[in-house]
Tab-separated table of C-alpha atoms in Angstrom:
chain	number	residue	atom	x	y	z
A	1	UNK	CA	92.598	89.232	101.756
A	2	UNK	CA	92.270	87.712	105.440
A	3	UNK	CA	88.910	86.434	105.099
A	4	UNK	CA	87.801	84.721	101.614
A	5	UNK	CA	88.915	81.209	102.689
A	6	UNK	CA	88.813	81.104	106.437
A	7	UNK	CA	85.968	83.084	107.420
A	8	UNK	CA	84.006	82.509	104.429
A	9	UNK	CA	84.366	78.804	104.729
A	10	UNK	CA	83.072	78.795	108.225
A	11	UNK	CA	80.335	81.132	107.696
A	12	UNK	CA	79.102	78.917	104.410
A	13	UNK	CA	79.511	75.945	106.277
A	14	UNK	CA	77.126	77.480	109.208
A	15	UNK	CA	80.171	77.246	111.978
A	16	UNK	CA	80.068	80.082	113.998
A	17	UNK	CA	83.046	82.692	113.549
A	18	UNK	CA	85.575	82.244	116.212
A	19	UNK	CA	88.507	84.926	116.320
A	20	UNK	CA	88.454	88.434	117.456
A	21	UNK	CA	87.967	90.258	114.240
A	22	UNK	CA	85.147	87.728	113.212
A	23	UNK	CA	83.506	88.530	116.447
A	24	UNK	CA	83.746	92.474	115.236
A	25	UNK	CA	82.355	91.622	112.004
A	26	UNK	CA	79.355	89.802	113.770
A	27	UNK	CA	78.848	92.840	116.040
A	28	UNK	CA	79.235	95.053	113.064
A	29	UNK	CA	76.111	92.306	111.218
A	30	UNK	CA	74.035	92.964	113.928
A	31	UNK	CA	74.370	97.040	114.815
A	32	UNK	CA	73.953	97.879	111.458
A	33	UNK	CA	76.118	100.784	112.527
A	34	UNK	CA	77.987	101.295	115.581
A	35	UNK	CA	81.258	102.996	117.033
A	36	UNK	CA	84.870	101.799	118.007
A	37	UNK	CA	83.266	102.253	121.898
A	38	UNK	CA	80.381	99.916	121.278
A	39	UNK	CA	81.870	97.164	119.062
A	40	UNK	CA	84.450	96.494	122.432
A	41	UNK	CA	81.608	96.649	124.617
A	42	UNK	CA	79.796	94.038	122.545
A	43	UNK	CA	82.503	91.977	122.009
A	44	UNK	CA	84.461	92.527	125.375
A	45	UNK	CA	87.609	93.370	124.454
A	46	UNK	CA	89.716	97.027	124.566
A	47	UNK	CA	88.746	99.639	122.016
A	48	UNK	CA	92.709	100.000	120.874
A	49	UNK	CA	92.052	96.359	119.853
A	50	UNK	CA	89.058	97.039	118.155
A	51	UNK	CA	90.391	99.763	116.544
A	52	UNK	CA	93.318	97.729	114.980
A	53	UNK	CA	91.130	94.669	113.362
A	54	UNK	CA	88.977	97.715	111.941
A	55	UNK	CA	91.765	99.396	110.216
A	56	UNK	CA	92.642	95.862	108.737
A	57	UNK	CA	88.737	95.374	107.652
A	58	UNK	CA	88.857	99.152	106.308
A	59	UNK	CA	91.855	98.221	103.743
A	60	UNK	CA	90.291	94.737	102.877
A	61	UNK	CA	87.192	96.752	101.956
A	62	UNK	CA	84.595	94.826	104.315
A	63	UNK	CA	83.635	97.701	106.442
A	64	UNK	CA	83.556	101.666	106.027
A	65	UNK	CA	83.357	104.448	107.725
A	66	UNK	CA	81.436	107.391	108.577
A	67	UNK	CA	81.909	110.842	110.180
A	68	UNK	CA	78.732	111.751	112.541
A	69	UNK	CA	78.422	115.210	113.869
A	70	UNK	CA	77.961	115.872	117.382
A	71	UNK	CA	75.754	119.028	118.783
A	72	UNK	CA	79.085	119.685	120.913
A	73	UNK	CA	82.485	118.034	120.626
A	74	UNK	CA	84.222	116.266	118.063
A	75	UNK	CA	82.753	113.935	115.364
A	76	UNK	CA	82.161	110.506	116.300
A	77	UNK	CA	83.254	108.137	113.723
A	78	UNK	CA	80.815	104.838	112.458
A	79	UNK	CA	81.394	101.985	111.169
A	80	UNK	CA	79.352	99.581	109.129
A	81	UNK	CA	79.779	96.479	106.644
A	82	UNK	CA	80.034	97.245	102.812
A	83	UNK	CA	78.315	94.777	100.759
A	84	UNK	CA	81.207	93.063	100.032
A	85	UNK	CA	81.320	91.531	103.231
A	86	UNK	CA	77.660	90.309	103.001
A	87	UNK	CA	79.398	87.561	100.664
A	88	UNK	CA	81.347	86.449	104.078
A	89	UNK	CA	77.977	85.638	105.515
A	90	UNK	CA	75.546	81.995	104.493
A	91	UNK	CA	74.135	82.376	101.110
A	92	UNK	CA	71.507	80.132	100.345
A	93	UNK	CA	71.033	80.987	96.777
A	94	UNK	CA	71.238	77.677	94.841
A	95	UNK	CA	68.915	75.783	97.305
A	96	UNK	CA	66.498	78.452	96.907
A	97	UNK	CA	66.399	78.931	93.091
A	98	UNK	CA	66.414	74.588	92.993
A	99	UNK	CA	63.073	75.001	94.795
A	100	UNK	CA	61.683	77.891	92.472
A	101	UNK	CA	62.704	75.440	89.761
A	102	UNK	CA	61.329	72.748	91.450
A	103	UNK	CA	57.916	74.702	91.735
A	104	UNK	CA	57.797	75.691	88.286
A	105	UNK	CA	58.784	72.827	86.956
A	106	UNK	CA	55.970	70.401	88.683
A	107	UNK	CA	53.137	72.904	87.742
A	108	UNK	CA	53.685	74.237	84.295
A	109	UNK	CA	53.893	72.301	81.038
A	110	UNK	CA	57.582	71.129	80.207
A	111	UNK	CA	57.665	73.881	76.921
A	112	UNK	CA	56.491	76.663	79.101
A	113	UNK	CA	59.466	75.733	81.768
A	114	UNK	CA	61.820	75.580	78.915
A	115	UNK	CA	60.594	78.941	77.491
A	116	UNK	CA	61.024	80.944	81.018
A	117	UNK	CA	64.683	79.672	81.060
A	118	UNK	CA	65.215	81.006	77.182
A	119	UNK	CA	63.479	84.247	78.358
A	120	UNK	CA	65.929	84.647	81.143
A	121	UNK	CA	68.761	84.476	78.278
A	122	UNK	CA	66.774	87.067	76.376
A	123	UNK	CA	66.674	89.139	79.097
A	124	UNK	CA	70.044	88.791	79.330
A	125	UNK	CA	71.051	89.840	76.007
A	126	UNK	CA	68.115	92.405	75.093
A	127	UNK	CA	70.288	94.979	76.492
A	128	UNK	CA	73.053	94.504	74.484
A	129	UNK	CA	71.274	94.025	71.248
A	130	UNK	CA	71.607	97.889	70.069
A	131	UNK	CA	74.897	97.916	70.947
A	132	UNK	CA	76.234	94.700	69.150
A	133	UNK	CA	73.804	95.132	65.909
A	134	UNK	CA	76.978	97.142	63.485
A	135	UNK	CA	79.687	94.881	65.064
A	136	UNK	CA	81.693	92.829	63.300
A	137	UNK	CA	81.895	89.235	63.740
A	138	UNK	CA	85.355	88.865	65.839
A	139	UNK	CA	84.135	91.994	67.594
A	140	UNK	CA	81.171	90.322	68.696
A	141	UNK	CA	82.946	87.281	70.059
A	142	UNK	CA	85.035	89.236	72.062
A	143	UNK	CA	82.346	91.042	73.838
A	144	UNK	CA	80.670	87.876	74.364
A	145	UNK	CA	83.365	86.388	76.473
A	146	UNK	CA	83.197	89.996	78.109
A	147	UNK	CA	79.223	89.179	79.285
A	148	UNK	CA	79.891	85.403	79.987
A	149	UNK	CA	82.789	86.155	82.356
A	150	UNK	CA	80.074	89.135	83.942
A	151	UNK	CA	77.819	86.212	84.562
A	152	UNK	CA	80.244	83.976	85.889
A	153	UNK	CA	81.330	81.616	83.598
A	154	UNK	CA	84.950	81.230	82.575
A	155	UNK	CA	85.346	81.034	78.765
A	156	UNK	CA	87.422	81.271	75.328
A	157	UNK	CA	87.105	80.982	72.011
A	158	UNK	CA	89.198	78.414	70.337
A	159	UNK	CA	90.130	77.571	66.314
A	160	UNK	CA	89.588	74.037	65.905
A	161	UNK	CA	90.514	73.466	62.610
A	162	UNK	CA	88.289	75.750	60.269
A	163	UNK	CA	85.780	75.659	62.956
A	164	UNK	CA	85.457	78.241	65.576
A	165	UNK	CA	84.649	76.537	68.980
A	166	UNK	CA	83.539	78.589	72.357
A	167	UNK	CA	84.665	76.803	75.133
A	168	UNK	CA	83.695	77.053	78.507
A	169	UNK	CA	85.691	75.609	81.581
A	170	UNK	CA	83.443	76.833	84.298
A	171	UNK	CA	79.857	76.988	84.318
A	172	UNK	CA	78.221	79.261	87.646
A	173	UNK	CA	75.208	77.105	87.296
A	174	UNK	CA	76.546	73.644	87.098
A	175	UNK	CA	75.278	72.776	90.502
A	176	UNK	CA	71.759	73.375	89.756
A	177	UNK	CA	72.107	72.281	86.300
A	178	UNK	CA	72.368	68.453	87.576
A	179	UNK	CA	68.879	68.884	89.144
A	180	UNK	CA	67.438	71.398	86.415
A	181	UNK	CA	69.147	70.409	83.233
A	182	UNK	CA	66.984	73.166	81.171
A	183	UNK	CA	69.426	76.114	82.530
A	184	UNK	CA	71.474	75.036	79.716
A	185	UNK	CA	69.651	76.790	77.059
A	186	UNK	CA	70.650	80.238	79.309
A	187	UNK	CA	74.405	80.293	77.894
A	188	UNK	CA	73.657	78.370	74.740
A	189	UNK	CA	70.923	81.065	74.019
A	190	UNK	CA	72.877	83.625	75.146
A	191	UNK	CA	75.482	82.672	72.935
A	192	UNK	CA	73.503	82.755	69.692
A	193	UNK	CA	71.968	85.915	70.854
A	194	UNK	CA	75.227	87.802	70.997
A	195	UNK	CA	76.955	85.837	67.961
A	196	UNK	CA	74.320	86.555	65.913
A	197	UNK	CA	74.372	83.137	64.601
A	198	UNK	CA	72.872	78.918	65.718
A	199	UNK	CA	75.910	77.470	67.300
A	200	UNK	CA	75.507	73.611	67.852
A	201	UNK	CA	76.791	72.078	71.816
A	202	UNK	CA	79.123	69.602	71.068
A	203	UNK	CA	80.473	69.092	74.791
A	204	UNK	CA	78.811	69.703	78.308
A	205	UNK	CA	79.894	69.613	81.949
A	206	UNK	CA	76.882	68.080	82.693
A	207	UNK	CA	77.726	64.636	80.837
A	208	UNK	CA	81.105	64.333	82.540
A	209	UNK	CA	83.007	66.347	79.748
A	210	UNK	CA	85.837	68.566	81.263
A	211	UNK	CA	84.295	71.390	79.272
A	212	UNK	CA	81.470	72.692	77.586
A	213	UNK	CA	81.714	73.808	73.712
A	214	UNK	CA	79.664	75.588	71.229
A	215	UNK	CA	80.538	75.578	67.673
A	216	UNK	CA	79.440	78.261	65.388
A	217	UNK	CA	77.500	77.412	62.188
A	218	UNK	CA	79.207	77.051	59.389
A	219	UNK	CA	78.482	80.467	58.096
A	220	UNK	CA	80.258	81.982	61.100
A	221	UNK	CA	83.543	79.586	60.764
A	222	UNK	CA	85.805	82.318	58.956
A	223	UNK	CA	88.381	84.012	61.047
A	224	UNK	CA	87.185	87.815	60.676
């Protein structure tokens, strides 16, 4: 991949894109759709050369392509960005859900806020409910590290002892988590949801610890 950590960096960091086959992805951002023709007219350079940063965009999977029929003549073909290239562009999602937070937090009652954020776990997890319900115990562990790495976190489970710990090492809402503290409950209920059991948080990123754990209750601390 060509772009991830150059292009995405200057993009996220609101730099404007600078080499030839960023300047075809920003002509490509604004056309919508457009051909090898008008991407060199837009961004002044030959269509051959054009052509060449396409077929490297094509096999990194940030732009496709599309046959168009003509009344007469050949097909034309048309290219346009998939949506994984929309990640290459500023994403503002963590200052905007700080301010939803912000908003809900300053005008409903602090055990309404904290029941929205245990509704978005439910929410989470209502789906997998029928699916989980005849599982057994290990099987349901393993599934849940299937749905936490879905949702962005990076986590294990881990025998500590005759306990049986879930640790996490990466947590995708950390960030907003220093400001909003509540989005906690999201993984811990999410957790007990899938489990089937309390577990009890015995670490957090939050308080400086390197990770965050969650230790099942007692009745779940047997190695099945």
């Amino acid at each position: 991949m060509l772009y991830s950590p150059a292009v995405g960096a200057r993009f996220k960091s609101g730099r404007a894109m600078t080499s030839t086959r960023d300047a075809v992805l920003e002509a490509l951002k604004a056309a919508g759709r457009a051909t090898v023709n008008q991407l060199a007219e837009k961004v002044g350079v030959k269509a051959v050369t054009v052509r060449h940063h396409l077929n490297v965009l094509l096999a990194d999977g940030l732009v496709a392509i599309e046959e168009r029929r003509q009344p007469v003549g050949r097909p034309i073909h048309v290219y346009y960005l998939t949506e994984k290239a929309e990640n290459l562009f500023p994403q503002r999602y963590r200052a905007l859900v700080e301010r939803l937070l912000d908003q809900l937090k300053g005008q409903l009652p602090p055990e309404v806020f904290r029941q929205i954020i245990a509704d978005l776990a439910m929410a989470i997890a209502r789906d997998l409910q029928k699916e989980l319900e005849n599982l057994p115990p290990h099987e349901r562990r393993e599934r849940l590290i299937e749905v936490l790495a879905q949702e962005g976190f990076m986590a294990e489970w881990r025998h500590n002892g005759d306990t049986i710990e879930l640790v996490e090492y990466h947590c995708p809402y950390y960030h907003v988590g220093q400001r909003h503290p509540e989005v906690c409950q999201i993984d811990e209920t999410l957790i007990r949801i899938v489990v089937g059991t309390d577990v009890e948080k015995d670490k957090c990123l939050l308080t400086g610890d390197q990770v965050c754990t969650f230790v099942l209750a007692d009745e779940e601390n047997t190695v099945s």
